[in-house]
Tab-separated table of C-alpha atoms and ligand atoms in Angstrom:
chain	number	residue	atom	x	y	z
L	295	UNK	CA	-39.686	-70.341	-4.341
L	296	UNK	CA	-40.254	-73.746	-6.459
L	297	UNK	CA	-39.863	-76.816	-4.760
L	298	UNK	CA	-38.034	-79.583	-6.409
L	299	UNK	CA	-39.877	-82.958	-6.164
L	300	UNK	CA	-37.838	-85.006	-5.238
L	301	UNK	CA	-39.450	-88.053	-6.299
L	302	UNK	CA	-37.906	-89.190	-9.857
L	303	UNK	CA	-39.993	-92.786	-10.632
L	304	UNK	CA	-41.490	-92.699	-13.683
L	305	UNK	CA	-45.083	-91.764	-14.125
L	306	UNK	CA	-47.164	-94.933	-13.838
L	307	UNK	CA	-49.651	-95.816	-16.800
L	308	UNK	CA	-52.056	-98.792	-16.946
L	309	UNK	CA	-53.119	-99.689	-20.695
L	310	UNK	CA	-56.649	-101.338	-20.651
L	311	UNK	CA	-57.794	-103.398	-24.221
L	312	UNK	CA	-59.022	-106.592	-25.147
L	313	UNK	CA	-57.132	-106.640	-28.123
L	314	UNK	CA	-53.460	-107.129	-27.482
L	315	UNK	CA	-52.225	-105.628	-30.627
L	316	UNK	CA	-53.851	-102.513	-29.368
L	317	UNK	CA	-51.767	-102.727	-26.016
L	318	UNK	CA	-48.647	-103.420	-27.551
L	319	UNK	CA	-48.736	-100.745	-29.726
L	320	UNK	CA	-49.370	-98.318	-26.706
L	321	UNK	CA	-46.517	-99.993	-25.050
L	322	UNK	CA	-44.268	-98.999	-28.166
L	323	UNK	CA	-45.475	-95.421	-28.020
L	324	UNK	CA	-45.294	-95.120	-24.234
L	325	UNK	CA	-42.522	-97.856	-23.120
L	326	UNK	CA	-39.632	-94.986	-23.646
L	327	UNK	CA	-40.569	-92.416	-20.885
L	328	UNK	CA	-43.423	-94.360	-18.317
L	329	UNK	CA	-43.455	-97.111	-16.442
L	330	UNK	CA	-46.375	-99.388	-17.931
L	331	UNK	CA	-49.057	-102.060	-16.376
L	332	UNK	CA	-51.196	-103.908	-18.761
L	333	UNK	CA	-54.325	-105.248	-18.487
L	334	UNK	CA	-56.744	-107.051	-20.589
L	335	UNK	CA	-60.356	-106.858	-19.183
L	336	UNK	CA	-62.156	-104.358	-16.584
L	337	UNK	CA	-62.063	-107.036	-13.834
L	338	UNK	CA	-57.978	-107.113	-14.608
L	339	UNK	CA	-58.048	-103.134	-14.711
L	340	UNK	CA	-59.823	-102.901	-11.394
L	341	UNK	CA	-57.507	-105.809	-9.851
L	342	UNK	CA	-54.550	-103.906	-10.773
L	343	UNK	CA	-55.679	-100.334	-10.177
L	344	UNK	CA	-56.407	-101.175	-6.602
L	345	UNK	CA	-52.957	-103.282	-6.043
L	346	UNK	CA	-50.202	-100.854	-8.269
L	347	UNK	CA	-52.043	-97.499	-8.352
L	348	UNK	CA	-51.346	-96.147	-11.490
L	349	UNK	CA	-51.063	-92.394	-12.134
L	350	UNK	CA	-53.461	-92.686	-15.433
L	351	UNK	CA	-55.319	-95.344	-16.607
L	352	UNK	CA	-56.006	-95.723	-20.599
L	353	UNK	CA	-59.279	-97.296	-20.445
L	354	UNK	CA	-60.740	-99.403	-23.669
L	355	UNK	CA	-64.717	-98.787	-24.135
L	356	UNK	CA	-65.751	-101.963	-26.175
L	357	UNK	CA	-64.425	-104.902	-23.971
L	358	UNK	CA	-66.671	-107.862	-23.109
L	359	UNK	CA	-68.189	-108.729	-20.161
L	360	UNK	CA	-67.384	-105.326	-18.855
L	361	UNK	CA	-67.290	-102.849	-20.392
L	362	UNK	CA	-65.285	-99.332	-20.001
L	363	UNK	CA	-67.931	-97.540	-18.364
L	364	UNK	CA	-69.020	-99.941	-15.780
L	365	UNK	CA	-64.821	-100.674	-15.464
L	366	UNK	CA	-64.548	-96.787	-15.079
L	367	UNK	CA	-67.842	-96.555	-12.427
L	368	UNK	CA	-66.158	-99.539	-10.059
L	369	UNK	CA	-63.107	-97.832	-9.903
L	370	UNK	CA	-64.956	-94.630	-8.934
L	371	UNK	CA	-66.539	-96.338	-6.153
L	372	UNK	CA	-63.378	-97.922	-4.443
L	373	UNK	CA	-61.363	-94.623	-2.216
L	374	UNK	CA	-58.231	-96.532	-3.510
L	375	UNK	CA	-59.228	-95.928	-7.316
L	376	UNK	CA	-61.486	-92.816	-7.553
L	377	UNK	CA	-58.767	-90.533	-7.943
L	378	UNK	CA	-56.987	-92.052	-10.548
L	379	UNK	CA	-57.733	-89.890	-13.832
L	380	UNK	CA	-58.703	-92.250	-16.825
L	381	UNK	CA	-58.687	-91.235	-20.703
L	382	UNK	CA	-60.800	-93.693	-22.436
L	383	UNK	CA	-60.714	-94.948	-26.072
L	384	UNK	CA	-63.034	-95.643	-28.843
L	385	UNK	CA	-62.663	-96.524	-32.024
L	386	UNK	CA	-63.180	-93.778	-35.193
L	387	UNK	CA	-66.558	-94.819	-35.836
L	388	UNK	CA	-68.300	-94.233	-31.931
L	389	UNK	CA	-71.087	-92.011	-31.614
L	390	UNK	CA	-70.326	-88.285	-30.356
L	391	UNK	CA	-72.780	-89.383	-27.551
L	392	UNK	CA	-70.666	-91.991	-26.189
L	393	UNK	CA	-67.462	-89.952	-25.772
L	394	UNK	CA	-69.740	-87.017	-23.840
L	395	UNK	CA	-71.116	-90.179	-21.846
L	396	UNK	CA	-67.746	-90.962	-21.046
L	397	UNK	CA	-66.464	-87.615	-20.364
L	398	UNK	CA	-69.552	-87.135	-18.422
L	399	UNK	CA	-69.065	-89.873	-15.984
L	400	UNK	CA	-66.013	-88.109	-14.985
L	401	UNK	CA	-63.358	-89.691	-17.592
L	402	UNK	CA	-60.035	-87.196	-17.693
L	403	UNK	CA	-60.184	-87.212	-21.862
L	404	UNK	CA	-60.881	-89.085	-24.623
L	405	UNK	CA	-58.528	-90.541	-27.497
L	406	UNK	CA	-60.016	-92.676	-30.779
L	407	UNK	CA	-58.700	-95.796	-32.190
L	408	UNK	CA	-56.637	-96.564	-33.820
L	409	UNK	CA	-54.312	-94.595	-31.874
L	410	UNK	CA	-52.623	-91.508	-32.952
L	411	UNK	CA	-49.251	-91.759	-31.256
L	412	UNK	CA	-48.436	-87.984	-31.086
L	413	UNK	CA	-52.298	-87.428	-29.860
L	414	UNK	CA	-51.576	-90.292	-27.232
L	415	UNK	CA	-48.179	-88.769	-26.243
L	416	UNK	CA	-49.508	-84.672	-25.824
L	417	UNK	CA	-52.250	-86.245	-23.851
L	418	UNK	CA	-50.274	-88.241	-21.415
L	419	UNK	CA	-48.281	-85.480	-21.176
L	420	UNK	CA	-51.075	-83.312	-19.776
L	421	UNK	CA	-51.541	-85.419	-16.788
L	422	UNK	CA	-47.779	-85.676	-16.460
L	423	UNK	CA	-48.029	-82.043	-15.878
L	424	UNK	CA	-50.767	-82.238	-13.757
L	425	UNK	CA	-49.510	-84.679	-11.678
L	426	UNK	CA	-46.269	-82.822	-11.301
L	427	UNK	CA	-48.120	-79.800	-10.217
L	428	UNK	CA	-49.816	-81.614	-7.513
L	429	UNK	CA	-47.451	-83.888	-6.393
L	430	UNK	CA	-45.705	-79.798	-5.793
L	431	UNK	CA	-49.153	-78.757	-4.039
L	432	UNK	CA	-48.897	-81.435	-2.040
L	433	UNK	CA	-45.569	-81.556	-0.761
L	434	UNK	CA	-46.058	-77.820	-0.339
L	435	UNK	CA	-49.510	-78.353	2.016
L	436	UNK	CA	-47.117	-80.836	4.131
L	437	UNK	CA	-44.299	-78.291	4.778
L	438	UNK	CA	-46.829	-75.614	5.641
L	439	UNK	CA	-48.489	-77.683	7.756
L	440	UNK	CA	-44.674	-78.777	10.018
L	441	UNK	CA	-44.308	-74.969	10.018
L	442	UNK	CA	-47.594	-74.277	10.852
L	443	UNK	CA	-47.161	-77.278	13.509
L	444	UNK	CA	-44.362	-75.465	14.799
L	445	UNK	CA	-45.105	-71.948	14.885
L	446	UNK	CA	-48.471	-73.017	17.162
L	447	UNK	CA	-46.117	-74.670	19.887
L	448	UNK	CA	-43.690	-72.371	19.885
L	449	UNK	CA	-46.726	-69.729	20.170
L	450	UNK	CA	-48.401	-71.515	22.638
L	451	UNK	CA	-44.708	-71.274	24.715
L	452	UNK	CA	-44.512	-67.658	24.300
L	453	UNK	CA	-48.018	-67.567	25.734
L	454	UNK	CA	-47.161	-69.659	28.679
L	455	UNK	CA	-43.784	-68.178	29.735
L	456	UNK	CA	-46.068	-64.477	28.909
L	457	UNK	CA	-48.948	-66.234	31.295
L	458	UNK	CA	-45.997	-67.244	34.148
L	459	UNK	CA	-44.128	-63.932	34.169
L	460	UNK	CA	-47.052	-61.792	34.568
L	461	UNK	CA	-48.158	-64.352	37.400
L	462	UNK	CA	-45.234	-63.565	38.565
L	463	UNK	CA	-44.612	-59.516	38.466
L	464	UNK	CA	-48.242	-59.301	39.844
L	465	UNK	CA	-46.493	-60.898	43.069
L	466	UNK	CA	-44.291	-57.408	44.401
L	467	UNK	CA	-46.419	-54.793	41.971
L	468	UNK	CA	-49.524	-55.983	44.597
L	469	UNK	CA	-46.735	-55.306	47.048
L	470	UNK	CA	-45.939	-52.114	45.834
L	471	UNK	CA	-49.319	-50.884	45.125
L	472	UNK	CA	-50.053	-52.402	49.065
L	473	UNK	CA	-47.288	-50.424	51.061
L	474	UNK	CA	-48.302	-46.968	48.779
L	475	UNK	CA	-51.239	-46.993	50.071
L	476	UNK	CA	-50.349	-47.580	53.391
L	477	UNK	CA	-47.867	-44.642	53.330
L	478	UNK	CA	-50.351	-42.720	51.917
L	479	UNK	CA	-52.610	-43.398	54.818
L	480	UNK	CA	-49.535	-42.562	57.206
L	481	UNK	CA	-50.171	-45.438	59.346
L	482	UNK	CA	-46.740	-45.654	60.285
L	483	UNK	CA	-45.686	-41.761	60.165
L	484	UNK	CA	-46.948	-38.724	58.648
L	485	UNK	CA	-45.658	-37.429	55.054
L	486	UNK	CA	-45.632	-34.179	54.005
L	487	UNK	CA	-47.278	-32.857	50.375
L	488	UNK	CA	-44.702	-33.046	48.264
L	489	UNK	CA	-44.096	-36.516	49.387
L	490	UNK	CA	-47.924	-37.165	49.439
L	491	UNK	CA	-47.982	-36.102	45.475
L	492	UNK	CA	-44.657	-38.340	44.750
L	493	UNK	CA	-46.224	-40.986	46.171
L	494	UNK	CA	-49.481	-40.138	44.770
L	495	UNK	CA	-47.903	-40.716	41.536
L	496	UNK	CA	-45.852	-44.201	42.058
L	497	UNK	CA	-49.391	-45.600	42.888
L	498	UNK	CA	-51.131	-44.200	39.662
L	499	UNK	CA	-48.244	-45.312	37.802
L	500	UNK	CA	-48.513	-48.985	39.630
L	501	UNK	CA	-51.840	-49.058	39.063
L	502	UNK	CA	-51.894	-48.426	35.321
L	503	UNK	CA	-49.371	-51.332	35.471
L	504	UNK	CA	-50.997	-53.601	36.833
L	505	UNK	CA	-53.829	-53.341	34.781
L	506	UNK	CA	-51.169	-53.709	31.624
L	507	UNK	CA	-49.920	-57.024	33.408
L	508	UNK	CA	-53.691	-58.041	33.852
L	509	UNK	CA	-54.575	-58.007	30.383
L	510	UNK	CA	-51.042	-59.437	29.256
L	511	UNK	CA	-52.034	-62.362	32.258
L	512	UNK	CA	-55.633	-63.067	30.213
L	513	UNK	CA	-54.612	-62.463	26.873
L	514	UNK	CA	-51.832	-65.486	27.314
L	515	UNK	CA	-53.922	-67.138	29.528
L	516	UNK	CA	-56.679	-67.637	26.681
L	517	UNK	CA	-54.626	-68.561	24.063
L	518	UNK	CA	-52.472	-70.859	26.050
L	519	UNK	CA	-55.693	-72.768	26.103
L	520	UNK	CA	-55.977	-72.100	30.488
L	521	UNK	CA	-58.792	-70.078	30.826
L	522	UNK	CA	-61.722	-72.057	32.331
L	523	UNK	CA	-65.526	-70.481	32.312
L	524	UNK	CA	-66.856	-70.292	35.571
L	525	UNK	CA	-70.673	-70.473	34.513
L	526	UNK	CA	-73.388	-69.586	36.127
L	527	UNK	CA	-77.501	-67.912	35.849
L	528	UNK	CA	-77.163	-65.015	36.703
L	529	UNK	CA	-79.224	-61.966	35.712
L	530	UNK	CA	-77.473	-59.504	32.648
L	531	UNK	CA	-79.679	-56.774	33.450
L	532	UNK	CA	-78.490	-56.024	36.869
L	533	UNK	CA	-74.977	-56.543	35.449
L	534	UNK	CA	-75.691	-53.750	33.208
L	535	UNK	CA	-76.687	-51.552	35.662
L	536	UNK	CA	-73.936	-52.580	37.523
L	537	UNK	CA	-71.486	-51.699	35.786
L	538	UNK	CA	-73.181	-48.310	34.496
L	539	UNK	CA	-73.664	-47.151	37.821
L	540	UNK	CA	-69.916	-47.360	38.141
L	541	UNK	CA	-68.987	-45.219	35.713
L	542	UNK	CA	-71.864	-42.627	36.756
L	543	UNK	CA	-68.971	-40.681	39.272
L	544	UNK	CA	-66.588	-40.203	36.315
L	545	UNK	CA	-68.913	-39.781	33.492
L	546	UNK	CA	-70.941	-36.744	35.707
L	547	UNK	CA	-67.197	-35.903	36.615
L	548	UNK	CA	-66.916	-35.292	32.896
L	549	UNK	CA	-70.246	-33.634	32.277
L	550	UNK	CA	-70.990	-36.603	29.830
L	551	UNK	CA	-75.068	-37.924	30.121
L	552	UNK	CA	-75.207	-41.866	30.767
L	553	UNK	CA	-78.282	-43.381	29.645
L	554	UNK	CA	-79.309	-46.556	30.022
L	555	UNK	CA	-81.993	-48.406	28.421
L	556	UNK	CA	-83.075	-51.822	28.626
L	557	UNK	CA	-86.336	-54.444	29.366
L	558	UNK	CA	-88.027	-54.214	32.549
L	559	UNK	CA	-87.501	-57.056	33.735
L	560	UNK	CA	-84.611	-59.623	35.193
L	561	UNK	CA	-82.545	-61.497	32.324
L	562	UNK	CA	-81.361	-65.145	33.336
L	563	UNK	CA	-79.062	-65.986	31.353
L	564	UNK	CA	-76.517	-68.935	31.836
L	565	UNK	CA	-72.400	-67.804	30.984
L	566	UNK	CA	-69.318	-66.344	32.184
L	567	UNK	CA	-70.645	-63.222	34.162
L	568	UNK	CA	-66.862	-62.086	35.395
L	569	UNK	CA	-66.010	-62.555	31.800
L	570	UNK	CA	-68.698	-60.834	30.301
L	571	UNK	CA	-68.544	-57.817	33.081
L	572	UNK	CA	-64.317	-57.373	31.766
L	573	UNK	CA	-65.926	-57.165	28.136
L	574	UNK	CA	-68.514	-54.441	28.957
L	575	UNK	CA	-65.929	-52.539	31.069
L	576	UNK	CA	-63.474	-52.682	28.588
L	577	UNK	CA	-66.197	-50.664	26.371
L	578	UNK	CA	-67.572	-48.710	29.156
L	579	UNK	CA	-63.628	-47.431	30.003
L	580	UNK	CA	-63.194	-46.281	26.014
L	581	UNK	CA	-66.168	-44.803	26.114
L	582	UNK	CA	-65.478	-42.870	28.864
L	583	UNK	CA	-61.805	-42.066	27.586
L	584	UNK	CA	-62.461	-41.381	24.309
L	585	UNK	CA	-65.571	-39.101	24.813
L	586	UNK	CA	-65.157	-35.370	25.845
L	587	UNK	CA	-68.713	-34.334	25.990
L	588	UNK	CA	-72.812	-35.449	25.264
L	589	UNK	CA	-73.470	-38.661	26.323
L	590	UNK	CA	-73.253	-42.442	26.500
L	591	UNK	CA	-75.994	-44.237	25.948
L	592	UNK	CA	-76.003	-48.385	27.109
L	593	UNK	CA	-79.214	-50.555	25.508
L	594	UNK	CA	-79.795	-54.282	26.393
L	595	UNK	CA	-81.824	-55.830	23.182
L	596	UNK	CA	-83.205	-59.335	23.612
L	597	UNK	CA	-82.446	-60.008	20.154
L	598	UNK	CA	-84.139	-64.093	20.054
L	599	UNK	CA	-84.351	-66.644	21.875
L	600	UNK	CA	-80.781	-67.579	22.073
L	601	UNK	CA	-79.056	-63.954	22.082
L	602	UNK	CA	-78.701	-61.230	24.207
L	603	UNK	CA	-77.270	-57.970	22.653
L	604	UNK	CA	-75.727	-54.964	24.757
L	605	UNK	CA	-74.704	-51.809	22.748
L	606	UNK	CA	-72.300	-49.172	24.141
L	607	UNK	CA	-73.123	-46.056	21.852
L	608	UNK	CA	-70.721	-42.256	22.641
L	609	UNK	CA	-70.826	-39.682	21.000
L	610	UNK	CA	-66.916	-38.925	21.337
L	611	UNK	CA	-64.011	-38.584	18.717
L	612	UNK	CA	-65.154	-41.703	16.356
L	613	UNK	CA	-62.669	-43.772	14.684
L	614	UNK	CA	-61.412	-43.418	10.782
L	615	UNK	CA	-63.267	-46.173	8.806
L	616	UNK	CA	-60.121	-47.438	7.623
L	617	UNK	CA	-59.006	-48.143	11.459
L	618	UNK	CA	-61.880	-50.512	11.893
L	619	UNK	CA	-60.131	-53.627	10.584
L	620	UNK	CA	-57.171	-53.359	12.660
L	621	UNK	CA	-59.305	-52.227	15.831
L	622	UNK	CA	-58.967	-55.460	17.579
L	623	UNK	CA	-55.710	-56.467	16.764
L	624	UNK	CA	-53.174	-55.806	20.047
L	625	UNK	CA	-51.324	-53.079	20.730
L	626	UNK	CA	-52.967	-51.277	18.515
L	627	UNK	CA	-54.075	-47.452	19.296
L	628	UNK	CA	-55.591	-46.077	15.955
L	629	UNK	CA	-55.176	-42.530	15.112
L	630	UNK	CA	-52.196	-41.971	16.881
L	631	UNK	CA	-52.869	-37.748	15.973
L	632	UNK	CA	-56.280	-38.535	18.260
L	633	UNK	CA	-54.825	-41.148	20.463
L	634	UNK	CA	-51.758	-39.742	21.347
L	635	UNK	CA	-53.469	-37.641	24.527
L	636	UNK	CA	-54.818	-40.340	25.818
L	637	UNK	CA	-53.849	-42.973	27.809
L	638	UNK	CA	-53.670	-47.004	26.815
L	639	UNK	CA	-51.923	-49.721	25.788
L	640	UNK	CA	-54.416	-50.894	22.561
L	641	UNK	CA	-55.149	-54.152	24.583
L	642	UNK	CA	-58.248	-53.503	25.636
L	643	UNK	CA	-60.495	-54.690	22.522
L	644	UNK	CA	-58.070	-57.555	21.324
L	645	UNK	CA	-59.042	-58.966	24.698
L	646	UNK	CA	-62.327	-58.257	24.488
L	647	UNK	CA	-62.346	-59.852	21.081
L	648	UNK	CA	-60.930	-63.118	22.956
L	649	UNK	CA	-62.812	-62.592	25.553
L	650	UNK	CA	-66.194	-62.603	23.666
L	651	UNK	CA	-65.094	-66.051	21.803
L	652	UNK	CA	-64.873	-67.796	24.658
L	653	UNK	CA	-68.000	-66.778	26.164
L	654	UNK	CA	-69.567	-67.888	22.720
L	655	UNK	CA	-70.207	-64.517	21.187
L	656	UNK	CA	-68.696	-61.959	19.196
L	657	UNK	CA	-68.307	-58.487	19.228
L	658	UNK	CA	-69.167	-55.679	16.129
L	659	UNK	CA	-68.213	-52.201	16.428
L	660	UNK	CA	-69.188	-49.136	13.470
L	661	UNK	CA	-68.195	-45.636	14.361
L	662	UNK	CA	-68.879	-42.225	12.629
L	663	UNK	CA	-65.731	-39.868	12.758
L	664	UNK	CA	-65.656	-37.035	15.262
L	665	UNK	CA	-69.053	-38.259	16.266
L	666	UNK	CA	-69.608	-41.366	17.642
L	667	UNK	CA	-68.656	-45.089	18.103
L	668	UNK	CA	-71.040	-47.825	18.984
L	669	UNK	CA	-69.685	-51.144	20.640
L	670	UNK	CA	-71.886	-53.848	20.254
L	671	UNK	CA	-71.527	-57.485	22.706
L	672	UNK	CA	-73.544	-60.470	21.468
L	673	UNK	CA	-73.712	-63.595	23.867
L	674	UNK	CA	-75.330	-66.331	23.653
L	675	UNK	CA	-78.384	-66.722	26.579
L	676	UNK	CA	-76.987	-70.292	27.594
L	677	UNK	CA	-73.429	-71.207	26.930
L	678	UNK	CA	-72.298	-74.825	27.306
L	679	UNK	CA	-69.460	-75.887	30.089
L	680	UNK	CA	-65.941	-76.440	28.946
L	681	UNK	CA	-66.937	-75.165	25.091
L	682	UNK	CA	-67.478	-71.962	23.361
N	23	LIG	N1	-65.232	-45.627	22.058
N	23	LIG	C1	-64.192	-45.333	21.284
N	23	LIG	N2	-64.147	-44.167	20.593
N	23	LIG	C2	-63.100	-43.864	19.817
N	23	LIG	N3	-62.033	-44.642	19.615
N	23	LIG	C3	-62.017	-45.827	20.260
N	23	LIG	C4	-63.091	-46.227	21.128
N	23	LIG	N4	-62.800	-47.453	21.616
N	23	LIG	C5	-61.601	-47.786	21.096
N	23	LIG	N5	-61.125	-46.819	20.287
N	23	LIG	C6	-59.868	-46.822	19.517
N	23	LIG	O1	-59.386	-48.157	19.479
N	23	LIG	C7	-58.074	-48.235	20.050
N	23	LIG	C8	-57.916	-49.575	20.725
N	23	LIG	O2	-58.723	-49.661	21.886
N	23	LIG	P1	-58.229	-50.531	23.091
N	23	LIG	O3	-59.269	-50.524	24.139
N	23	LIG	O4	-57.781	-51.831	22.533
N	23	LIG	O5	-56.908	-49.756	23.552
N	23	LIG	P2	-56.704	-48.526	24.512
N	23	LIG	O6	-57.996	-48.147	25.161
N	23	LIG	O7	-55.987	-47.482	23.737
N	23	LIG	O8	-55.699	-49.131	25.581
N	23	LIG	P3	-56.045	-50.163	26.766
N	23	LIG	O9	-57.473	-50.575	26.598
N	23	LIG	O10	-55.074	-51.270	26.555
N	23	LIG	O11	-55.805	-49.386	27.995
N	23	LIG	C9	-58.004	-47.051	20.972
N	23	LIG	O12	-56.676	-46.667	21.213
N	23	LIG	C10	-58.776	-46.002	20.201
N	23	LIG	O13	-57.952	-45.446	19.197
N	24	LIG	MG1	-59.220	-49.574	26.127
């Protein structure tokens, strides 16, 4: 779509000479179609650049006391001025090196005297034309940025009314999920086993909800801005053992191996650990989900000073190499021919993926097809309060 610009003043040109029968017969050539400012010495030029802001400036070399290049240098140095193009003129008989000298120290063009007035006219044109065009950049960069303006606050609603509800539905699903499990321990009467499976059922269902509503909670949560890091030292090592020792039960359920490999020793390290534990859990749970059988192997790497690098490696169904771009985006279950069996909503990894911002580190993930996928966490050792 082209915009129309809607401002219709005349193009602004200053003529700078000495000589005023050289500036008058500018003004002839140019008086029809631009608005004109005259001026007869640099000092003038620079007085009446800064005040009127021209849109081109026709700058005389040869002027006494000073001359066009210094002129053209001072009006480089002022913010006001610097962005005013200027064509400068010479007379017939100037050295080639003078125009490149010119041209060098950043004039537009160039035009010789005496004046050619269809030369003068084609060149004024071209900054016409330029000008135009960025007079439409510019008024193009403004609307973007009012609908960029507004699409972040209306974005930043949707994630606090997202952020509110879920609050919200967690309320009776906890309430739900509570008085299932009570029933299910027949507290209050016995069930029989049809009832037992029913019920069975309502609480797996619940429970796969909740988690849903979880990551819908954090996912708003973090780009509404509310998430706070609760920071402390704690040591990543045991976390990683942690959390592989509670997958062990379903992984030896599943016949897959888990190894783990990492230092021997405790890792301080100063961040988010609840954060950082919903990352590697996120991994862990595709990694369990999306591997039928060999292994899963977990490695801690101090990779410097300042990083600390976990890898989740499986050796399960892999993911298509053209899938890998649109891995973290949400809702998004690649394959759907692979996928389709198994459970998920596709929110896992875009969370992770906000997740690992905000602790101050980033995730990387490369995969082999039908063979493996490696998950790879990198956090930084110390992470500052209130930043990422
Ligand atoms: N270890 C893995 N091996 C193979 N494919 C994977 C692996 N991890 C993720 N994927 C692919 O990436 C998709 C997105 O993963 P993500 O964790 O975001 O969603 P999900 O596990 O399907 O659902 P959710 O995590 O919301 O329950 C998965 O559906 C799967 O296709
Ligand atoms: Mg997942």
């Amino acid at each position: 779509m082209r915009h129309q610009i809607t401002n219709t003043k005349p193009m602004q040109v200053m003529i700078v000479d000495d000589n005023k029968d050289n500036v008058e017969l500018m003004q002839q050539i140019l008086e029809d179609e631009f608005g004109l400012i005259t001026a007869y010495s640099g000092y003038e030029c620079i007085e009446k650049a800064t005040t009127e802001q021209p849109d081109l400036i026709l700058l005389d070399v040869n002027m006494p006391e000073m001359d066009g290049y210094e002129t053209m240098q001072r009006l480089q140095q002022d913010k006001v001025t610097q962005n005013i193009p200027v064509i400068f003129a010479s007379a017939y008989y100037t050295e080639p090196s003078m125009i490149v000298r010119g041209l060098e120290q950043g004039a537009f063009d160039y035009l010789t005297k005496p004046v050619n007035e269809d030369i003068l006219l084609a060149k004024v044109h071209v900054v016409k034309r330029i000008k135009q065009a960025e007079d439409e950049i510019r008024q193009q960069k403004n609307e973007l940025q009012l609908t960029n303006d507004k699409l972040k606050s209306v974005d930043k609603l949707k994630s606090i009314f997202l952020a509110s509800m879920s609050h919200e539905l967690r309320t009776p699903l906890n309430s739900i999920i509570g008085f299932t499990g009570l029933m299910l321990m027949q507290i209050a009467g016995t069930i029989n086993d049809g009832q037992k499976e029913q019920l069975n059922r309502v609480k797996r269902n619940a429970d796969h909800l909740l988690e849903l509503i979880n990551d819908v909670l954090d996912i708003s949560k973090i780009e509404a801005g509310k998430v706070d890091l609760s920071i402390t030292e704690f040591d990543i090592a045991t976390l990683v053992n942690e959390i592989a020792q509670s997958i062990e039960p379903e992984a030896s359920a599943k016949g897959i191996k888990l190894e783990v490999k990492m230092p021997d020793k405790s890792i301080m390290i100063k961040n988010d650990s609840r954060r950082i534990r919903q990352i590697l859990m996120n991994f862990m749970s595709n990694a369990l989900k999306f591997t039928m059988h060999g292994s899963i192997h977990i490695e801690l790497i101090i990779e410097n000073s300042q990083n600390i690098i976990i890898a989740i490696k499986d050796t399960g169904i892999g993911i298509h190499p053209n899938d890998m771009e649109i891995l973290f985006e949400p809702f998004q279950q690649v394959s759907s021919q692979l996928t389709k069996n198994y459970k998920g909503t596709g929110l896992g990894l875009y969370l992770c993926k906000k997740l690992s911002s905000l602790v101050g580190g980033d995730i990387q993930a490369t995969s082999v097809l039908g063979k493996s996928s490696k998950f790879t966490l990198i956090v930084p050792v110390e992470i500052k309060a209130g930043g990422t």
